[in-house]
PDB file of C-alpha atoms and ligand atoms in Angstrom:
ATOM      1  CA  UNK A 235     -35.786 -75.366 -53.788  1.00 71.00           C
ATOM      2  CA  UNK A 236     -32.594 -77.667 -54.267  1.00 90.00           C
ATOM      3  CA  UNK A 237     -29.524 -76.152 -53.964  1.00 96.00           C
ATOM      4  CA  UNK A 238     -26.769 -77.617 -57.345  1.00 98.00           C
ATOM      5  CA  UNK A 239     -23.647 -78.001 -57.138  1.00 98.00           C
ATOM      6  CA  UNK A 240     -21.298 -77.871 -59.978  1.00 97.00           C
ATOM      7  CA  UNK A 241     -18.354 -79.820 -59.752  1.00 98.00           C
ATOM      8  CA  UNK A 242     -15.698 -80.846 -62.827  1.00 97.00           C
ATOM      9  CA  UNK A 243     -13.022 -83.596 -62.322  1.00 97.00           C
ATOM     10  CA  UNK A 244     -12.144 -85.146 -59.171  1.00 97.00           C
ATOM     11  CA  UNK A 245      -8.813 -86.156 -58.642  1.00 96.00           C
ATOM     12  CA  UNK A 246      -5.983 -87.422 -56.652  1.00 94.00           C
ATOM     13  CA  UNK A 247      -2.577 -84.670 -56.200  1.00 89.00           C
ATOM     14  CA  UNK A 248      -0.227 -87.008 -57.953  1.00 91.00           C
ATOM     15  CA  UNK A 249      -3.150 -87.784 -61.025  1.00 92.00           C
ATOM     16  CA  UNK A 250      -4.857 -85.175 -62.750  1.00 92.00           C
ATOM     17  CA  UNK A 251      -5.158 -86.400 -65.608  1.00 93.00           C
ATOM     18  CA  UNK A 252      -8.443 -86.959 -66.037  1.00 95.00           C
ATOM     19  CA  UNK A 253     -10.217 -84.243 -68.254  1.00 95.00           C
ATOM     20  CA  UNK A 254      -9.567 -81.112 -69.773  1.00 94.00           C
ATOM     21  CA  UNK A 255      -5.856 -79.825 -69.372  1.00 94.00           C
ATOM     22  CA  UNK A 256      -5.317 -76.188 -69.267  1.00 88.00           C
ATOM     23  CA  UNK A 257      -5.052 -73.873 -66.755  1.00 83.00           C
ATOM     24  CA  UNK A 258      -8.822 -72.982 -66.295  1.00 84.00           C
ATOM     25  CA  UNK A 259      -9.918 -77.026 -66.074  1.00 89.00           C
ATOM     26  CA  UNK A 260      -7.061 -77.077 -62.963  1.00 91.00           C
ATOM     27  CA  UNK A 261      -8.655 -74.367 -60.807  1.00 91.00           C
ATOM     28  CA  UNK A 262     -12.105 -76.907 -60.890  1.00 94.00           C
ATOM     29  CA  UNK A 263     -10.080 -80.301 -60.145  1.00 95.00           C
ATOM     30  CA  UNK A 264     -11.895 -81.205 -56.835  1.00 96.00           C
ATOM     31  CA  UNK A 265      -9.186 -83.859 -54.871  1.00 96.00           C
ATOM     32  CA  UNK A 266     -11.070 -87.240 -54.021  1.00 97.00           C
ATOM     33  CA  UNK A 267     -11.234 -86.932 -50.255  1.00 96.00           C
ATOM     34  CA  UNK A 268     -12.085 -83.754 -49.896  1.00 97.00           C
ATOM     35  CA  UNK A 269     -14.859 -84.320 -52.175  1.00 97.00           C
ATOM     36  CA  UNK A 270     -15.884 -87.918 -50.073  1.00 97.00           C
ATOM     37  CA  UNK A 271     -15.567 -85.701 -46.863  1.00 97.00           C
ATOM     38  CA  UNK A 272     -18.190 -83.180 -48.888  1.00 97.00           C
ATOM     39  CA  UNK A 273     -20.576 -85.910 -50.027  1.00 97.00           C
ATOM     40  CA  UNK A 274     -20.361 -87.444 -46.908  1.00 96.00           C
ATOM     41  CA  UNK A 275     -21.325 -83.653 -45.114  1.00 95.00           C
ATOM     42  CA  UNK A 276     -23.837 -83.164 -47.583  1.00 94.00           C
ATOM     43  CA  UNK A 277     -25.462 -86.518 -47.797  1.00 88.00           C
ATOM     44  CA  UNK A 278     -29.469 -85.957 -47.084  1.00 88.00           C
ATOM     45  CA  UNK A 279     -29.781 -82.684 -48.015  1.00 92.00           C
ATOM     46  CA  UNK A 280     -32.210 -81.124 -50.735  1.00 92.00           C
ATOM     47  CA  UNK A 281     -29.150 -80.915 -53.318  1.00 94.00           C
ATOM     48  CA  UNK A 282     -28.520 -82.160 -56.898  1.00 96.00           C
ATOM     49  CA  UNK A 283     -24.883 -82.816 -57.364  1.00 97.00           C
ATOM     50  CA  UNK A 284     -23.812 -82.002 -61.407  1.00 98.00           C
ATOM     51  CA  UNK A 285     -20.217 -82.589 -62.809  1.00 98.00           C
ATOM     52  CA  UNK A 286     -18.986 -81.183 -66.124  1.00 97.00           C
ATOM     53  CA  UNK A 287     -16.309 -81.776 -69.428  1.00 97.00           C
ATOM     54  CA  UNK A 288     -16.523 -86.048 -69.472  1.00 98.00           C
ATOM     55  CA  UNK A 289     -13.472 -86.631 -67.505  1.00 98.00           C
ATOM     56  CA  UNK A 290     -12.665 -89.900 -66.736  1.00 98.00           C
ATOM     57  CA  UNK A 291     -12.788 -89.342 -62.919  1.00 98.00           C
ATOM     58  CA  UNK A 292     -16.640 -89.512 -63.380  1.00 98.00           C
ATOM     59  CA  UNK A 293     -16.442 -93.136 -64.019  1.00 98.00           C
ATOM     60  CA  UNK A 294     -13.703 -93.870 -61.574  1.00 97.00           C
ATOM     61  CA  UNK A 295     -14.098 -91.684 -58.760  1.00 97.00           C
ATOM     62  CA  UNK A 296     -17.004 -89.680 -58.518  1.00 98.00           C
ATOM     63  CA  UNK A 297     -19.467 -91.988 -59.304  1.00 98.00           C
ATOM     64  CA  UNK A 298     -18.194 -94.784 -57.043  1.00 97.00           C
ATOM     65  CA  UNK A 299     -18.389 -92.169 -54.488  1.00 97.00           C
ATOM     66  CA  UNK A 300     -21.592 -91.008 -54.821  1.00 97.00           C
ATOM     67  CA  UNK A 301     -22.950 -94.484 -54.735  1.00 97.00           C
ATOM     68  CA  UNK A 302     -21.166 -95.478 -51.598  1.00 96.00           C
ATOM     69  CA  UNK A 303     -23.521 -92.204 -50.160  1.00 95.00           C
ATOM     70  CA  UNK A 304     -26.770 -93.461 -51.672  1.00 94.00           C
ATOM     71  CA  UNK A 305     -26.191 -90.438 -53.750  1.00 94.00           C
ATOM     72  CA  UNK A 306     -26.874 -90.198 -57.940  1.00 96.00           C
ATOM     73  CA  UNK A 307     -24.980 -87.479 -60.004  1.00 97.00           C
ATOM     74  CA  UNK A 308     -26.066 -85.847 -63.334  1.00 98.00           C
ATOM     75  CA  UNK A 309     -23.045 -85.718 -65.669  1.00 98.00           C
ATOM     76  CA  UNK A 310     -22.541 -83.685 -68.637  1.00 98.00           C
ATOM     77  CA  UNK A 311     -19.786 -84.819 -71.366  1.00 98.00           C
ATOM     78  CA  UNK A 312     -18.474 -83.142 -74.276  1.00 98.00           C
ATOM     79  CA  UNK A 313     -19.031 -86.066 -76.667  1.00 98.00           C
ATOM     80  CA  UNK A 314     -16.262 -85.187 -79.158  1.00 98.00           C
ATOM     81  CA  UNK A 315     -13.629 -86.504 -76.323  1.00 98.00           C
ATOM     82  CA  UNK A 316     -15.507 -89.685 -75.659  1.00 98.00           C
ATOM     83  CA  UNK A 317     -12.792 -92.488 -76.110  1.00 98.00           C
ATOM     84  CA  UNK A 318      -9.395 -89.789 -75.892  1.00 98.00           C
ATOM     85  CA  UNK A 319      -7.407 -90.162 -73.643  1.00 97.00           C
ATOM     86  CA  UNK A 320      -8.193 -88.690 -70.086  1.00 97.00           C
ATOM     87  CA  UNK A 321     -12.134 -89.028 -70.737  1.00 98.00           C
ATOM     88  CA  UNK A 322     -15.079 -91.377 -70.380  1.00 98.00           C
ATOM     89  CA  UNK A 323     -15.193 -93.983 -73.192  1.00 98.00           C
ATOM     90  CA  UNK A 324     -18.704 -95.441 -74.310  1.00 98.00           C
ATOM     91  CA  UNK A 325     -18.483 -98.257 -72.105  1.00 98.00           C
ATOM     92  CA  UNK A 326     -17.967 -95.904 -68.784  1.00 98.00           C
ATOM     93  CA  UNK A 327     -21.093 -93.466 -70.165  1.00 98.00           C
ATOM     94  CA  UNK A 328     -23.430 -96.729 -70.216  1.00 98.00           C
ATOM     95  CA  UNK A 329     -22.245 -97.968 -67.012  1.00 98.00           C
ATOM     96  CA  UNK A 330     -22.978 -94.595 -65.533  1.00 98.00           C
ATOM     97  CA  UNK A 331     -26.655 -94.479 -66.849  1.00 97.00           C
ATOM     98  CA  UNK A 332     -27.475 -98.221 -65.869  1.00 97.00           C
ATOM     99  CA  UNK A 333     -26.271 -97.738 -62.340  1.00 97.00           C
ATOM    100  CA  UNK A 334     -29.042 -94.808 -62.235  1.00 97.00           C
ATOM    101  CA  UNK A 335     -26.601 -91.608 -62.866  1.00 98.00           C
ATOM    102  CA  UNK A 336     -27.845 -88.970 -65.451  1.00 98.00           C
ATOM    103  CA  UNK A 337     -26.281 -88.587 -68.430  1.00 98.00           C
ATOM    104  CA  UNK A 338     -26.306 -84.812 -70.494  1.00 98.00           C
ATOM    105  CA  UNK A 339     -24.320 -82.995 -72.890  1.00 98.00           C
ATOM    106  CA  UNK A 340     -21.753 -80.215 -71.878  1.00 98.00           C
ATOM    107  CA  UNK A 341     -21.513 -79.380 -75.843  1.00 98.00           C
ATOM    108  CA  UNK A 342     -19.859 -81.741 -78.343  1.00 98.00           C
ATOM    109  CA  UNK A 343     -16.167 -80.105 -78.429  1.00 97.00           C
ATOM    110  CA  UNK A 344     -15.835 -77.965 -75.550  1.00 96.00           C
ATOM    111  CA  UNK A 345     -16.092 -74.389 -77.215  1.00 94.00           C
ATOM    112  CA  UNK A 346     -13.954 -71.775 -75.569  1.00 87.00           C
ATOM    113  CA  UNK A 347     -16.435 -68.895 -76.065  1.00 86.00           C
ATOM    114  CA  UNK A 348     -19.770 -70.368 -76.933  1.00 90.00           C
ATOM    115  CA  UNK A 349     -20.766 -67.168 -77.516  1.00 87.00           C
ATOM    116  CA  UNK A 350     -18.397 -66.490 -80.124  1.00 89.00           C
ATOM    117  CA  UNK A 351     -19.658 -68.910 -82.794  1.00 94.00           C
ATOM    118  CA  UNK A 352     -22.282 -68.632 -85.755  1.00 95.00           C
ATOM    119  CA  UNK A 353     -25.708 -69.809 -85.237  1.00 96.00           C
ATOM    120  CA  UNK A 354     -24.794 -72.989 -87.299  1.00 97.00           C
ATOM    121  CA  UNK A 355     -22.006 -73.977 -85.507  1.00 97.00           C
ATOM    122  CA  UNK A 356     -23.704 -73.556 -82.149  1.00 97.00           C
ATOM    123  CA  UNK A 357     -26.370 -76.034 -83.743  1.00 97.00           C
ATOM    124  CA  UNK A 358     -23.831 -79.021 -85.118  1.00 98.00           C
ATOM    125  CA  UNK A 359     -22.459 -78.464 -81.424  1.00 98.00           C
ATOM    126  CA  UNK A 360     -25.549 -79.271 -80.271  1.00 98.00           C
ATOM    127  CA  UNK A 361     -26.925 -81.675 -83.176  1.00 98.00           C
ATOM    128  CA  UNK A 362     -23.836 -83.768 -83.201  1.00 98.00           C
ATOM    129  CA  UNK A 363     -23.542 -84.051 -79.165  1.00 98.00           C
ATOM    130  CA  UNK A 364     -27.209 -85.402 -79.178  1.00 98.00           C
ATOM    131  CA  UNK A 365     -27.062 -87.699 -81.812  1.00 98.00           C
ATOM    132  CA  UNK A 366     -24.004 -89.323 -80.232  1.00 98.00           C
ATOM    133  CA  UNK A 367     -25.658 -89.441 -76.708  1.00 98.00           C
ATOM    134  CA  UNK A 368     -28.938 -90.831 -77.890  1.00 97.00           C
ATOM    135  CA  UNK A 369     -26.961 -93.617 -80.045  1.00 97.00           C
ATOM    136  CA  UNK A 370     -24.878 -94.622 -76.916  1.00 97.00           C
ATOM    137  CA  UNK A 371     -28.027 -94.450 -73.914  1.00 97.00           C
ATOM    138  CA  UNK A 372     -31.194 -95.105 -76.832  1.00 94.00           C
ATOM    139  CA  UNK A 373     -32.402 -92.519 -74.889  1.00 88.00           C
ATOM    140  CA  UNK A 374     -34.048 -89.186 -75.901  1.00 88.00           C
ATOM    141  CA  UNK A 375     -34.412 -87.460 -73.022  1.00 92.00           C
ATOM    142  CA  UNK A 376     -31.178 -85.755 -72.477  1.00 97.00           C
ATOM    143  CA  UNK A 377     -30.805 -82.184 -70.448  1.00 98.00           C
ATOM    144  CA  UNK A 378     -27.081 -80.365 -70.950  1.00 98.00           C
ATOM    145  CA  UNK A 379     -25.049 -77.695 -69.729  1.00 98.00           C
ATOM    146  CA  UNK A 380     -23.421 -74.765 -71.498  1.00 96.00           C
ATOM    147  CA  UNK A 381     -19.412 -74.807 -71.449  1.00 94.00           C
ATOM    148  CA  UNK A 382     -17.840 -71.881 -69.379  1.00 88.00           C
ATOM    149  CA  UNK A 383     -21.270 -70.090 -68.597  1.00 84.00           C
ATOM    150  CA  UNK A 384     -21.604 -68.373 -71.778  1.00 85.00           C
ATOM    151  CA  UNK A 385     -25.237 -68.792 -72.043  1.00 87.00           C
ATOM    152  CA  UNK A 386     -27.218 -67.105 -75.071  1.00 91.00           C
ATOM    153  CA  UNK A 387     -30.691 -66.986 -75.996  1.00 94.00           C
ATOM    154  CA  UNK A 388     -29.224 -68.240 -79.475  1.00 95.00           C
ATOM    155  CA  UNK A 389     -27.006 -71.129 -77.163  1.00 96.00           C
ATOM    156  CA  UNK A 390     -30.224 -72.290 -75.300  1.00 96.00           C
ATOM    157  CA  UNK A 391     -32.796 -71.916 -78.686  1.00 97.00           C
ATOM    158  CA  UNK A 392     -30.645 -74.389 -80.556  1.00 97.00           C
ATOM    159  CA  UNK A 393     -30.046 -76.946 -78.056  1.00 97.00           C
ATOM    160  CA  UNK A 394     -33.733 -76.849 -77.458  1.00 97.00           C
ATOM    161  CA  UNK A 395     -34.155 -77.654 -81.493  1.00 97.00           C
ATOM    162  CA  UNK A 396     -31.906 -80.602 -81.182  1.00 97.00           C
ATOM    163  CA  UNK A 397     -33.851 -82.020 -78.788  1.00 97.00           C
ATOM    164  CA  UNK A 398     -32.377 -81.377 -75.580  1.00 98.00           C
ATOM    165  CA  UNK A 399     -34.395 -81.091 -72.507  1.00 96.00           C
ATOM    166  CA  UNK A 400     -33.328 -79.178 -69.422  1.00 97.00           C
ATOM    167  CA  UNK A 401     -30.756 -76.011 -69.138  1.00 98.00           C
ATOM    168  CA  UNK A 402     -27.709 -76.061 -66.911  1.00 98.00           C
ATOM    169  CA  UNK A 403     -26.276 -72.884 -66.280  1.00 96.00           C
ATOM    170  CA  UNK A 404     -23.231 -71.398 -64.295  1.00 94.00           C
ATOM    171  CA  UNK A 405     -25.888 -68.787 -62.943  1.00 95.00           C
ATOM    172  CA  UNK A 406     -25.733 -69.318 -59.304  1.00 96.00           C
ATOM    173  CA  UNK A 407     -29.352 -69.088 -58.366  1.00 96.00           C
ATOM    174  CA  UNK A 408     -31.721 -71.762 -56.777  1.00 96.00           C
ATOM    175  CA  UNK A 409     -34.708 -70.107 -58.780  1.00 95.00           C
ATOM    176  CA  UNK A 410     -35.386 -72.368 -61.671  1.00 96.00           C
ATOM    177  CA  UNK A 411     -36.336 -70.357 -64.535  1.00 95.00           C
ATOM    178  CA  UNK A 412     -38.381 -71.328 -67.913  1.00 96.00           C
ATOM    179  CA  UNK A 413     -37.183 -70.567 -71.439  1.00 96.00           C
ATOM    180  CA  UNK A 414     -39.757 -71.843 -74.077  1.00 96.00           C
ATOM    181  CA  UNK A 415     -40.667 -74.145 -71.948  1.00 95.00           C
ATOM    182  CA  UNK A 416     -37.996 -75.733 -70.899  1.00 97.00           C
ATOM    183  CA  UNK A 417     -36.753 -75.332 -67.486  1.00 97.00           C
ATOM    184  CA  UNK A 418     -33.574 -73.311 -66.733  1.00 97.00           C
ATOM    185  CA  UNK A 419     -31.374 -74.527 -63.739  1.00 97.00           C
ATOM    186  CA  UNK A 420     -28.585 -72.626 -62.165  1.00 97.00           C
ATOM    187  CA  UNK A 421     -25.878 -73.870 -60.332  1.00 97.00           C
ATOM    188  CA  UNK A 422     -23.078 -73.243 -57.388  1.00 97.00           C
ATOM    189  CA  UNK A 423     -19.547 -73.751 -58.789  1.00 95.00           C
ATOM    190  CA  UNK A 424     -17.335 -75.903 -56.198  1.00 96.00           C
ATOM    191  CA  UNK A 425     -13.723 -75.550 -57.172  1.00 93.00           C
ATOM    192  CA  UNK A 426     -10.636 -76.942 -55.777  1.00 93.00           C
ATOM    193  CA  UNK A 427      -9.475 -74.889 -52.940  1.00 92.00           C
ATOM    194  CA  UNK A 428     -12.922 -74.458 -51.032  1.00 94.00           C
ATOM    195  CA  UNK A 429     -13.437 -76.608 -47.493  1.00 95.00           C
ATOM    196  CA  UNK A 430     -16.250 -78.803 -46.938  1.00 96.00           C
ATOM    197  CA  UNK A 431     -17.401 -76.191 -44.580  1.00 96.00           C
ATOM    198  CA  UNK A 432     -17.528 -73.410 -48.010  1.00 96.00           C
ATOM    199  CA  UNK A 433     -19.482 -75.992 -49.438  1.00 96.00           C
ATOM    200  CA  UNK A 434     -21.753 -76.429 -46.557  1.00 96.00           C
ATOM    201  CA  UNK A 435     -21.666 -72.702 -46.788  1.00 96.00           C
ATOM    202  CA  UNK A 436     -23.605 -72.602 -50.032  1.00 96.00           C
ATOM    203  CA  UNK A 437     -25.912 -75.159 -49.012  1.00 95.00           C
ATOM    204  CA  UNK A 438     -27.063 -73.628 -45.723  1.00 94.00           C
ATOM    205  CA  UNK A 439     -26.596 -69.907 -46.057  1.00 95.00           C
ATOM    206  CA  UNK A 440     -28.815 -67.947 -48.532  1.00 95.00           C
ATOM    207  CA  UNK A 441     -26.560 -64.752 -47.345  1.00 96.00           C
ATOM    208  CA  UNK A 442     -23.779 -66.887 -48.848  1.00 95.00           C
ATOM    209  CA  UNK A 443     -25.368 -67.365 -51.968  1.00 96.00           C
ATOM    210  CA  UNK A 444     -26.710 -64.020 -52.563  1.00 96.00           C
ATOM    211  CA  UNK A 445     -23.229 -62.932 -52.195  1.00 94.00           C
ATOM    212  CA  UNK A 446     -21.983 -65.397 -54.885  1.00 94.00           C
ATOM    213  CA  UNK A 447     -24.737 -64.046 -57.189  1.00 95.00           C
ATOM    214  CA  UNK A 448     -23.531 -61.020 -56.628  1.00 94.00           C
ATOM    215  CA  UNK A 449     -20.050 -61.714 -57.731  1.00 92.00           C
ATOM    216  CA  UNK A 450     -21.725 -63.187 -60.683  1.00 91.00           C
ATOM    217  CA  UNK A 451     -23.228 -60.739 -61.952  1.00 89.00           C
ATOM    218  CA  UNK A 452     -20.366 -58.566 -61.769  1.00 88.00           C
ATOM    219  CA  UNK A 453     -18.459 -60.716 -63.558  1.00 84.00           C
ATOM    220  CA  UNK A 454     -20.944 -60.569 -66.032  1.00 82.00           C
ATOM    221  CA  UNK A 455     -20.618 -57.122 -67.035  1.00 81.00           C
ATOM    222  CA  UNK A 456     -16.579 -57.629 -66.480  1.00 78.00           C
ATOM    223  CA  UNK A 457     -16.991 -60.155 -69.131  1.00 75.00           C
ATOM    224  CA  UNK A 458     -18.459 -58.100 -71.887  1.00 72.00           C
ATOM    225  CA  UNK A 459     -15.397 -55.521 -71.210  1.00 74.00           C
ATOM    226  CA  UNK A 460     -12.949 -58.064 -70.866  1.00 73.00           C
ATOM    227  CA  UNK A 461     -13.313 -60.773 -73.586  1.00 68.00           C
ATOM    228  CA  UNK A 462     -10.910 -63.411 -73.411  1.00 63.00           C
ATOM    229  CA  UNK A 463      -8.548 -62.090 -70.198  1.00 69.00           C
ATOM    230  CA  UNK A 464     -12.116 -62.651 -68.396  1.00 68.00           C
ATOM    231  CA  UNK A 465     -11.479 -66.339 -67.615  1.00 65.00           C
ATOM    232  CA  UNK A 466      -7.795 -65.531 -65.793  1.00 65.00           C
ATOM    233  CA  UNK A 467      -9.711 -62.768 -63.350  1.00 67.00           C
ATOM    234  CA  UNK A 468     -12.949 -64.678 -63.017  1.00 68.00           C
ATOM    235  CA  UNK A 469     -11.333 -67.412 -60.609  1.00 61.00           C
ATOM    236  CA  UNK A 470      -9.493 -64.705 -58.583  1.00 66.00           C
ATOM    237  CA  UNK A 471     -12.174 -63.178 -58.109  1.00 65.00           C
ATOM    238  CA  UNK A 472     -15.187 -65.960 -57.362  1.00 62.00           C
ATOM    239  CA  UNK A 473     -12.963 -67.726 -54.760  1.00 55.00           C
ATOM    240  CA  UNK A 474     -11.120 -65.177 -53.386  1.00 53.00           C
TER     241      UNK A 474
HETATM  242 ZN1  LIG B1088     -16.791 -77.357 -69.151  1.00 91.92          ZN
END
């Protein structure tokens, strides 16, 4: 039972730039020492350590990071950004994979509400992220994660169809579930104003997790009443 953490950018307070700019991608910008202090914490235990959006800070900060720990990270990039400004460019994504980091999609263009789009688009999402992953890595096994946490049976069927291999969720759960075979992971969220000890929280407490499954799934019915002022509440309420 490994415990996965799901971190975003990590950053410096005078440079964010690296990433996704809006107000939501802010909330998930973990600063670089905290997160060194929370590798460092961490280091040994049963845990898989995910990041999300492509962000350039995978390349120069996280991974380096990781690696002075002994530790690998599984990173998921939304290929449309690969070589914009702020994000990995196809250099940084093959340097990643050859120094033994796992590469996976996070969607090709980022799309606010997954959830929201037509069974086609959700598969050139899909199609076009995995062609452009398997040209850069000439590899075909690839897992990904779903953008925001909207997951769908329709979301997950398609990916599967391209090709893709394991599920990421935002489902905080340690219980890894199968959908048609293919195995469905959930993962702890670590944003930017938690402690090394809420971290270690997660890690070592099941009461804290069950609690943050809890908040989970009310936010899931929330969402469905909410729509789009979901995202502004969700924070408030996850880390507060
Ligand atoms: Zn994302």
């Amino acid at each position: 039972m490994s415990v996965v953490l799901m971190y975003h950018d990590i950053v410096t307070t005078t440079d964010k730039s690296s990433g996704f700019q809006n107000k939501n991608a802010f909330q998930y910008k973990v600063e670089e020492s905290a997160f060194e202090e929370q590798i460092k914490a961490l280091r040994g235990k049963d845990l898989v350590f995910t990041f999300d959006d492509g962000g350039e800070s995978f390349y120069t900060k996280a991974a380096s990071i990781l690696e002075k720990y002994g530790v690998r990270g599984l990173f998921f990039i939304s290929t449309k950004y690969i070589d914009t400004p702020g994000f990995l460019t196809t250099e940084q994504v093959k340097v990643l994979a050859d120094k033994g980091h796992i590469i996976g999609s996070h969607s090709h263009s980022h799309p606010e509400i997954f959830t929201k789009l037509s069974k086609e688009e959700v598969r050139e999402e899909w199609r076009k992220s995995y062609e452009i992953l398997k040209d850069i890595l000439e590899e075909k096994d690839l897992p990904m994660s779903i953008p925001n946490g909207y997951a769908s049976k329709i979301i997950m069927e398609e990916a599967i169809k391209c090709g893709f291999s394991d599920i990421y969720t935002s489902q905080p759960t340690t219980k890894t579930k199968l959908f048609q075979k293919h195995n469905v992971i959930g993962r702890y969220v670590v944003h930017d104003n938690m402690t090394t000890e809420d971290v270690l929280r997660i890690v070592n407490s099941k009461g804290c997790r069950l609690k943050m499954a809890l908040k989970w799934h009310f936010l899931n019915v929330v969402k469905g009443v909410l729509g789009e002022s979901y995202e502004t509440i969700k924070a408030h309420v996850l880390y507060h």
